[in-house]
Amino acid sequence: MKVAIVGASGAVGQEFLRILAERNFPIDELVLFGSERSAGSKYTFKGKEYEVKLLQHNDDFKDIDVAFVSAGGGTSKDFAETITKYGAVMIDNSSAFRMDDDVPLVVPEVNAEDALNRPRNIIANPNCTTIMMVVVLQPIEKLSHIKRIHVSSYQSASGAGAVAMAELQQQYKELVETGEAKTIKKFPHQLAYNVIPQIDVMTDTDYTKEEMKMYNETRKIMHSDVKTSATCVRVSSLRSHSESVWLETEQPLTVEQVRNALASAPGVTLKDDPQNYVYPMPLESAGKDDVYVGRVRRDLANDNGITLWLTGDQIRKGAALNAVQIAEYLYEVGNIGKK
């Protein structure tokens, strides 16, 4: 297959390169695209050097089978027609198309088949926090329908990109050297030694766009009427997001039932022995493919409630890995490539 990466110089673009190599994705030809700022940059993939081409409205995508796009919503909207014009499948990591009725929103462990019905040849990659949550919820949903979810997220700097990660590191450096964090650009407040209870802009309801993504995207991915109330918080970890999840099912479930379902679920690693201080943490999930889950217990405030803790790598499963898994599924079922 001929594969393109749009936004190759960004944090997710670089992760695409690593994951495609690690998983030996079937690539006959690779093309990298970027903005004027990154055009001309060179990256090595499987021992061969590739130069980033300037993304333009031309015929560069004529022979592309699949394009992994992570260059921001504006770029995705502007170039969607150019990318898909000749039949390339665009797997988009932005929020530009996620809630469009004619664009599937896909997490392979949950709704892989949705990727086959794509009228515009665009498949949307969900929000990172939503991806990780639904991977864990799906095996529980199979036991009993989930009616309500309350979730608090603890999201690392990586969720705001490579520049945000660098800013956090710079703040810690400044605090050590001068006692004051002077570099505050990517976030509205100092993040080092702090948490910021806002991710994305506020809506009229005082829920942020990030929080509303969790409400709307969960329903679309799981084909469910579930209602989600989220509070999304930026924390001063560098990489990997975490979530505290409270869920209510139609029928009461035992903790043993839930643990057994999670232990055998694809994309999930159960680490749940809290009496011996065994539970997943962001330091542990960073760089890993699975979503790690633990602290599974009954909700003391709801007879049909279960509460749990999860953590996962935002750049991998929360972005690049999920997109690659979508492409792998399409290839395996003969929907792309194998011509």
Tab-separated table of C-alpha atoms in Angstrom:
chain	number	residue	atom	x	y	z
A	1	MET	CA	0.000	0.000	0.000
A	2	LYS	CA	0.913	3.619	-0.466
A	3	VAL	CA	0.542	5.459	2.839
A	4	ALA	CA	0.606	9.167	3.654
A	5	ILE	CA	1.078	10.938	6.965
A	6	VAL	CA	-0.201	14.511	7.115
A	7	GLY	CA	1.307	16.440	10.009
A	8	ALA	CA	4.373	14.217	10.104
A	9	SER	CA	6.431	16.573	12.269
A	10	GLY	CA	3.954	16.769	15.153
A	11	ALA	CA	3.852	14.561	18.244
A	12	VAL	CA	1.147	12.302	16.783
A	13	GLY	CA	2.786	12.292	13.349
A	14	GLN	CA	6.035	11.080	14.864
A	15	GLU	CA	4.122	8.428	16.799
A	16	PHE	CA	2.533	7.268	13.536
A	17	LEU	CA	6.024	6.565	12.188
A	18	ARG	CA	7.032	4.588	15.278
A	19	ILE	CA	3.828	2.538	15.446
A	20	LEU	CA	3.713	1.744	11.726
A	21	ALA	CA	7.276	0.425	12.012
A	22	GLU	CA	6.684	-1.490	15.251
A	23	ARG	CA	3.563	-3.215	13.910
A	24	ASN	CA	5.103	-3.832	10.478
A	25	PHE	CA	2.146	-2.239	8.742
A	26	PRO	CA	2.151	-3.234	5.036
A	27	ILE	CA	3.675	-0.182	3.346
A	28	ASP	CA	5.115	-0.238	-0.156
A	29	GLU	CA	5.523	3.511	-0.351
A	30	LEU	CA	5.405	6.246	2.298
A	31	VAL	CA	4.823	9.960	1.740
A	32	LEU	CA	5.098	12.588	4.489
A	33	PHE	CA	3.293	15.939	4.352
A	34	GLY	CA	3.505	19.050	6.473
A	35	SER	CA	3.121	22.799	6.659
A	36	GLU	CA	5.510	25.362	5.222
A	37	ARG	CA	7.301	25.332	8.568
A	38	SER	CA	7.969	21.579	8.527
A	39	ALA	CA	8.332	20.993	4.775
A	40	GLY	CA	11.856	19.866	4.008
A	41	SER	CA	12.352	18.179	7.371
A	42	LYS	CA	13.701	14.642	7.124
A	43	TYR	CA	12.732	11.559	9.135
A	44	THR	CA	13.908	7.974	9.064
A	45	PHE	CA	11.456	5.104	8.703
A	46	LYS	CA	12.738	1.519	8.662
A	47	GLY	CA	16.232	2.665	7.787
A	48	LYS	CA	15.195	4.919	4.910
A	49	GLU	CA	15.129	8.708	5.000
A	50	TYR	CA	12.004	10.592	3.936
A	51	GLU	CA	11.601	14.307	3.319
A	52	VAL	CA	8.396	16.098	4.335
A	53	LYS	CA	6.529	17.530	1.346
A	54	LEU	CA	4.492	20.716	1.511
A	55	LEU	CA	0.778	19.926	1.792
A	56	GLN	CA	-0.904	21.521	-1.221
A	57	HIS	CA	-4.143	21.380	-3.183
A	58	ASN	CA	-2.808	19.250	-6.021
A	59	ASP	CA	-2.751	15.596	-7.143
A	60	ASP	CA	-0.221	14.330	-4.583
A	61	PHE	CA	-2.815	11.953	-3.102
A	62	LYS	CA	-3.771	10.349	-6.418
A	63	ASP	CA	-2.263	6.932	-5.640
A	64	ILE	CA	-2.530	7.018	-1.851
A	65	ASP	CA	-4.459	4.139	-0.236
A	66	VAL	CA	-4.695	5.538	3.287
A	67	ALA	CA	-3.786	8.922	4.755
A	68	PHE	CA	-3.234	9.379	8.482
A	69	VAL	CA	-4.038	13.023	9.202
A	70	SER	CA	-3.079	14.872	12.377
A	71	ALA	CA	-2.614	18.515	11.465
A	72	GLY	CA	-5.508	20.228	13.245
A	73	GLY	CA	-9.179	20.599	12.454
A	74	GLY	CA	-8.766	23.576	10.135
A	75	THR	CA	-6.298	21.751	7.930
A	76	SER	CA	-8.445	18.623	7.918
A	77	LYS	CA	-11.499	20.544	6.726
A	78	ASP	CA	-9.518	22.501	4.164
A	79	PHE	CA	-7.772	19.466	2.637
A	80	ALA	CA	-10.347	16.672	3.063
A	81	GLU	CA	-11.542	16.882	-0.531
A	82	THR	CA	-7.987	17.035	-1.874
A	83	ILE	CA	-6.950	14.002	0.186
A	84	THR	CA	-9.963	11.818	-0.650
A	85	LYS	CA	-10.585	12.973	-4.235
A	86	TYR	CA	-8.933	9.940	-5.836
A	87	GLY	CA	-10.106	7.324	-3.344
A	88	ALA	CA	-7.654	7.610	-0.456
A	89	VAL	CA	-9.133	6.715	2.924
A	90	MET	CA	-8.582	9.645	5.271
A	91	ILE	CA	-8.264	8.664	8.939
A	92	ASP	CA	-8.506	11.983	10.685
A	93	ASN	CA	-7.272	12.652	14.213
A	94	SER	CA	-8.931	16.052	14.634
A	95	SER	CA	-12.426	16.867	15.897
A	96	ALA	CA	-13.450	18.270	12.497
A	97	PHE	CA	-15.724	15.438	11.370
A	98	ARG	CA	-16.384	13.353	14.477
A	99	MET	CA	-20.057	14.158	14.852
A	100	ASP	CA	-20.910	14.285	11.136
A	101	ASP	CA	-23.599	11.714	10.356
A	102	ASP	CA	-21.788	10.531	7.218
A	103	VAL	CA	-18.404	10.046	8.931
A	104	PRO	CA	-17.864	6.965	11.110
A	105	LEU	CA	-16.261	7.502	14.515
A	106	VAL	CA	-14.304	4.349	15.254
A	107	VAL	CA	-12.573	2.534	18.094
A	108	PRO	CA	-11.733	-0.924	16.672
A	109	GLU	CA	-12.317	-2.797	19.944
A	110	VAL	CA	-15.849	-1.386	20.014
A	111	ASN	CA	-17.212	-0.651	16.523
A	112	ALA	CA	-14.656	-1.624	13.866
A	113	GLU	CA	-17.372	-2.449	11.312
A	114	ASP	CA	-18.511	1.177	11.261
A	115	ALA	CA	-15.326	1.978	9.313
A	116	LEU	CA	-16.696	0.097	6.303
A	117	ASN	CA	-19.509	2.622	5.795
A	118	ARG	CA	-17.786	5.897	4.943
A	119	PRO	CA	-19.634	7.876	2.229
A	120	ARG	CA	-16.972	10.599	2.160
A	121	ASN	CA	-14.013	8.219	2.552
A	122	ILE	CA	-13.287	9.899	5.886
A	123	ILE	CA	-13.017	8.012	9.187
A	124	ALA	CA	-12.759	10.051	12.372
A	125	ASN	CA	-10.454	9.129	15.233
A	126	PRO	CA	-12.244	9.955	18.523
A	127	ASN	CA	-11.046	12.161	21.331
A	128	CYS	CA	-8.297	10.544	23.397
A	129	THR	CA	-10.220	10.396	26.678
A	130	THR	CA	-13.253	8.919	24.931
A	131	ILE	CA	-11.171	6.239	23.202
A	132	MET	CA	-9.660	4.997	26.435
A	133	MET	CA	-12.956	5.029	28.292
A	134	VAL	CA	-15.010	3.130	25.696
A	135	VAL	CA	-12.334	0.419	25.349
A	136	VAL	CA	-12.913	-0.304	29.045
A	137	LEU	CA	-16.702	0.195	28.955
A	138	GLN	CA	-17.400	-2.117	26.014
A	139	PRO	CA	-16.828	-5.427	27.867
A	140	ILE	CA	-19.030	-4.138	30.709
A	141	GLU	CA	-21.738	-3.053	28.253
A	142	LYS	CA	-21.872	-6.665	27.036
A	143	LEU	CA	-22.786	-7.743	30.586
A	144	SER	CA	-25.475	-5.112	31.123
A	145	HIS	CA	-26.391	-1.886	29.329
A	146	ILE	CA	-24.645	1.165	30.772
A	147	LYS	CA	-27.169	3.943	31.455
A	148	ARG	CA	-25.064	6.676	33.022
A	149	ILE	CA	-21.407	7.605	33.373
A	150	HIS	CA	-19.719	10.134	35.620
A	151	VAL	CA	-16.056	10.627	34.818
A	152	SER	CA	-13.212	12.867	35.951
A	153	SER	CA	-10.171	12.892	33.715
A	154	TYR	CA	-6.575	13.618	34.680
A	155	GLN	CA	-4.969	14.582	31.391
A	156	SER	CA	-1.262	15.005	30.817
A	157	ALA	CA	0.517	17.772	28.935
A	158	SER	CA	0.902	15.471	25.925
A	159	GLY	CA	-2.782	15.979	25.169
A	160	ALA	CA	-1.975	19.512	24.039
A	161	GLY	CA	0.914	18.418	21.823
A	162	ALA	CA	4.690	18.493	21.752
A	163	VAL	CA	4.846	22.249	22.443
A	164	ALA	CA	2.814	21.765	25.634
A	165	MET	CA	5.092	18.966	26.816
A	166	ALA	CA	8.111	21.204	26.250
A	167	GLU	CA	6.415	24.048	28.128
A	168	LEU	CA	5.784	21.861	31.183
A	169	GLN	CA	9.410	20.737	31.224
A	170	GLN	CA	10.544	24.352	30.841
A	171	GLN	CA	8.329	25.449	33.749
A	172	TYR	CA	9.860	22.871	36.068
A	173	LYS	CA	13.334	23.989	34.961
A	174	GLU	CA	12.477	27.639	35.629
A	175	LEU	CA	11.000	26.828	39.030
A	176	VAL	CA	14.161	24.989	40.064
A	177	GLU	CA	16.472	27.713	38.763
A	178	THR	CA	14.531	30.886	39.641
A	179	GLY	CA	11.567	29.848	41.782
A	180	GLU	CA	9.135	31.195	39.196
A	181	ALA	CA	7.536	29.675	36.105
A	182	LYS	CA	7.811	32.383	33.462
A	183	THR	CA	6.836	30.380	30.358
A	184	ILE	CA	3.025	30.262	30.328
A	185	LYS	CA	1.781	30.240	26.749
A	186	LYS	CA	0.104	26.945	25.859
A	187	PHE	CA	-2.062	26.760	28.970
A	188	PRO	CA	-4.052	29.559	30.648
A	189	HIS	CA	-2.192	28.989	33.932
A	190	GLN	CA	1.037	27.496	35.228
A	191	LEU	CA	0.759	23.700	34.935
A	192	ALA	CA	3.879	22.658	36.864
A	193	TYR	CA	2.977	21.690	40.454
A	194	ASN	CA	-0.628	22.465	39.562
A	195	VAL	CA	-3.848	21.111	38.035
A	196	ILE	CA	-6.094	23.126	35.721
A	197	PRO	CA	-9.803	22.168	35.783
A	198	GLN	CA	-10.392	23.189	32.186
A	199	ILE	CA	-9.488	21.499	28.901
A	200	ASP	CA	-10.622	23.239	25.705
A	201	VAL	CA	-12.952	26.244	25.723
A	202	MET	CA	-16.092	26.606	27.812
A	203	THR	CA	-19.515	26.167	26.237
A	204	ASP	CA	-22.662	28.055	27.263
A	205	THR	CA	-23.461	25.311	29.788
A	206	ASP	CA	-20.079	25.738	31.547
A	207	TYR	CA	-19.058	22.301	30.329
A	208	THR	CA	-15.953	22.481	28.157
A	209	LYS	CA	-15.842	21.223	24.576
A	210	GLU	CA	-13.623	18.371	25.794
A	211	GLU	CA	-16.283	17.320	28.282
A	212	MET	CA	-19.028	17.483	25.659
A	213	LYS	CA	-16.908	15.343	23.345
A	214	MET	CA	-17.019	12.597	25.958
A	215	TYR	CA	-20.810	12.885	26.120
A	216	ASN	CA	-21.472	12.894	22.380
A	217	GLU	CA	-18.700	10.639	21.107
A	218	THR	CA	-19.410	7.857	23.600
A	219	ARG	CA	-23.002	7.649	22.374
A	220	LYS	CA	-21.970	7.547	18.724
A	221	ILE	CA	-19.192	4.952	19.128
A	222	MET	CA	-21.194	2.608	21.356
A	223	HIS	CA	-24.498	3.145	19.491
A	224	SER	CA	-25.972	3.899	22.880
A	225	ASP	CA	-28.293	6.277	24.702
A	226	VAL	CA	-25.829	6.449	27.608
A	227	LYS	CA	-25.475	9.840	29.300
A	228	THR	CA	-22.026	11.022	30.372
A	229	SER	CA	-21.172	13.826	32.770
A	230	ALA	CA	-17.469	14.674	32.626
A	231	THR	CA	-14.990	16.968	34.347
A	232	CYS	CA	-11.735	17.154	32.406
A	233	VAL	CA	-8.622	18.296	34.256
A	234	ARG	CA	-5.096	19.006	33.025
A	235	VAL	CA	-2.462	17.629	35.384
A	236	SER	CA	1.290	18.067	35.461
A	237	SER	CA	2.261	14.622	34.232
A	238	LEU	CA	4.098	14.576	30.918
A	239	ARG	CA	2.419	11.687	29.130
A	240	SER	CA	-0.587	9.364	29.598
A	241	HIS	CA	-4.079	10.324	30.674
A	242	SER	CA	-6.033	8.818	33.573
A	243	GLU	CA	-9.741	8.709	34.381
A	244	SER	CA	-11.930	7.983	37.399
A	245	VAL	CA	-15.129	6.430	36.078
A	246	TRP	CA	-18.444	5.808	37.836
A	247	LEU	CA	-20.976	3.891	35.755
A	248	GLU	CA	-24.536	2.728	36.300
A	249	THR	CA	-25.807	-0.412	34.573
A	250	GLU	CA	-29.393	-1.564	34.016
A	251	GLN	CA	-28.774	-4.739	36.017
A	252	PRO	CA	-26.521	-4.962	39.082
A	253	LEU	CA	-23.108	-6.499	38.381
A	254	THR	CA	-20.647	-8.036	40.795
A	255	VAL	CA	-17.093	-6.800	40.975
A	256	GLU	CA	-15.971	-10.311	39.998
A	257	GLN	CA	-18.094	-10.205	36.833
A	258	VAL	CA	-16.590	-6.870	35.825
A	259	ARG	CA	-13.022	-7.899	36.596
A	260	ASN	CA	-13.393	-11.127	34.599
A	261	ALA	CA	-14.808	-9.238	31.627
A	262	LEU	CA	-11.988	-6.694	31.714
A	263	ALA	CA	-9.309	-9.354	32.128
A	264	SER	CA	-10.278	-10.959	28.812
A	265	ALA	CA	-11.091	-7.769	26.877
A	266	PRO	CA	-8.993	-6.766	23.843
A	267	GLY	CA	-6.841	-3.694	24.393
A	268	VAL	CA	-7.219	-3.835	28.183
A	269	THR	CA	-4.726	-4.798	30.883
A	270	LEU	CA	-6.246	-5.394	34.327
A	271	LYS	CA	-4.021	-4.413	37.268
A	272	ASP	CA	-6.235	-4.626	40.284
A	273	ASP	CA	-4.841	-5.695	43.646
A	274	PRO	CA	-5.258	-2.497	45.671
A	275	GLN	CA	-4.642	-4.192	49.025
A	276	ASN	CA	-1.066	-4.681	47.819
A	277	TYR	CA	-0.774	-1.244	46.173
A	278	VAL	CA	-1.252	-2.685	42.687
A	279	TYR	CA	-3.183	-0.367	40.354
A	280	PRO	CA	-2.324	1.353	37.087
A	281	MET	CA	-0.543	4.700	36.985
A	282	PRO	CA	0.380	7.042	34.122
A	283	LEU	CA	4.110	6.388	34.479
A	284	GLU	CA	3.386	2.727	33.819
A	285	SER	CA	1.037	3.150	30.844
A	286	ALA	CA	3.238	5.650	28.995
A	287	GLY	CA	4.547	4.071	25.815
A	288	LYS	CA	2.190	1.088	26.094
A	289	ASP	CA	-0.594	0.082	23.726
A	290	ASP	CA	-3.244	-1.140	26.166
A	291	VAL	CA	-5.542	0.828	28.432
A	292	TYR	CA	-4.720	-0.172	32.011
A	293	VAL	CA	-7.574	-0.496	34.507
A	294	GLY	CA	-7.841	-1.132	38.243
A	295	ARG	CA	-9.515	-0.001	41.496
A	296	VAL	CA	-12.653	-1.861	40.341
A	297	ARG	CA	-15.232	-1.710	43.118
A	298	ARG	CA	-18.911	-1.268	43.877
A	299	ASP	CA	-20.274	2.265	43.946
A	300	LEU	CA	-21.410	2.921	47.507
A	301	ALA	CA	-23.884	5.552	46.276
A	302	ASN	CA	-25.634	3.413	43.637
A	303	ASP	CA	-26.823	-0.199	43.898
A	304	ASN	CA	-26.280	-0.665	40.148
A	305	GLY	CA	-23.014	1.229	40.153
A	306	ILE	CA	-19.402	0.258	39.516
A	307	THR	CA	-16.434	2.575	39.824
A	308	LEU	CA	-12.967	2.088	38.372
A	309	TRP	CA	-9.732	3.824	37.449
A	310	LEU	CA	-8.002	3.681	34.076
A	311	THR	CA	-4.922	5.100	32.424
A	312	GLY	CA	-3.542	5.025	28.907
A	313	ASP	CA	-1.018	6.648	26.616
A	314	GLN	CA	-2.747	9.613	24.986
A	315	ILE	CA	-0.413	9.730	21.987
A	316	ARG	CA	-0.584	5.979	21.318
A	317	LYS	CA	-4.024	4.475	21.995
A	318	GLY	CA	-5.489	7.939	22.422
A	319	ALA	CA	-4.415	8.956	18.918
A	320	ALA	CA	-1.901	7.283	16.582
A	321	LEU	CA	-2.359	3.634	17.577
A	322	ASN	CA	-6.145	3.789	17.305
A	323	ALA	CA	-5.863	5.236	13.784
A	324	VAL	CA	-3.380	2.544	12.724
A	325	GLN	CA	-5.639	-0.163	14.169
A	326	ILE	CA	-8.490	1.173	12.036
A	327	ALA	CA	-6.305	0.868	8.937
A	328	GLU	CA	-5.194	-2.626	9.992
A	329	TYR	CA	-8.816	-3.703	10.278
A	330	LEU	CA	-9.639	-2.335	6.814
A	331	TYR	CA	-6.617	-4.122	5.357
A	332	GLU	CA	-7.450	-7.415	7.095
A	333	VAL	CA	-10.999	-7.472	5.741
A	334	GLY	CA	-9.795	-6.578	2.255
A	335	ASN	CA	-11.309	-3.108	2.255
A	336	ILE	CA	-8.047	-1.336	1.405
A	337	GLY	CA	-4.854	-2.550	-0.241
A	338	LYS	CA	-4.368	-6.166	-1.421
A	339	LYS	CA	-5.030	-5.091	-4.999
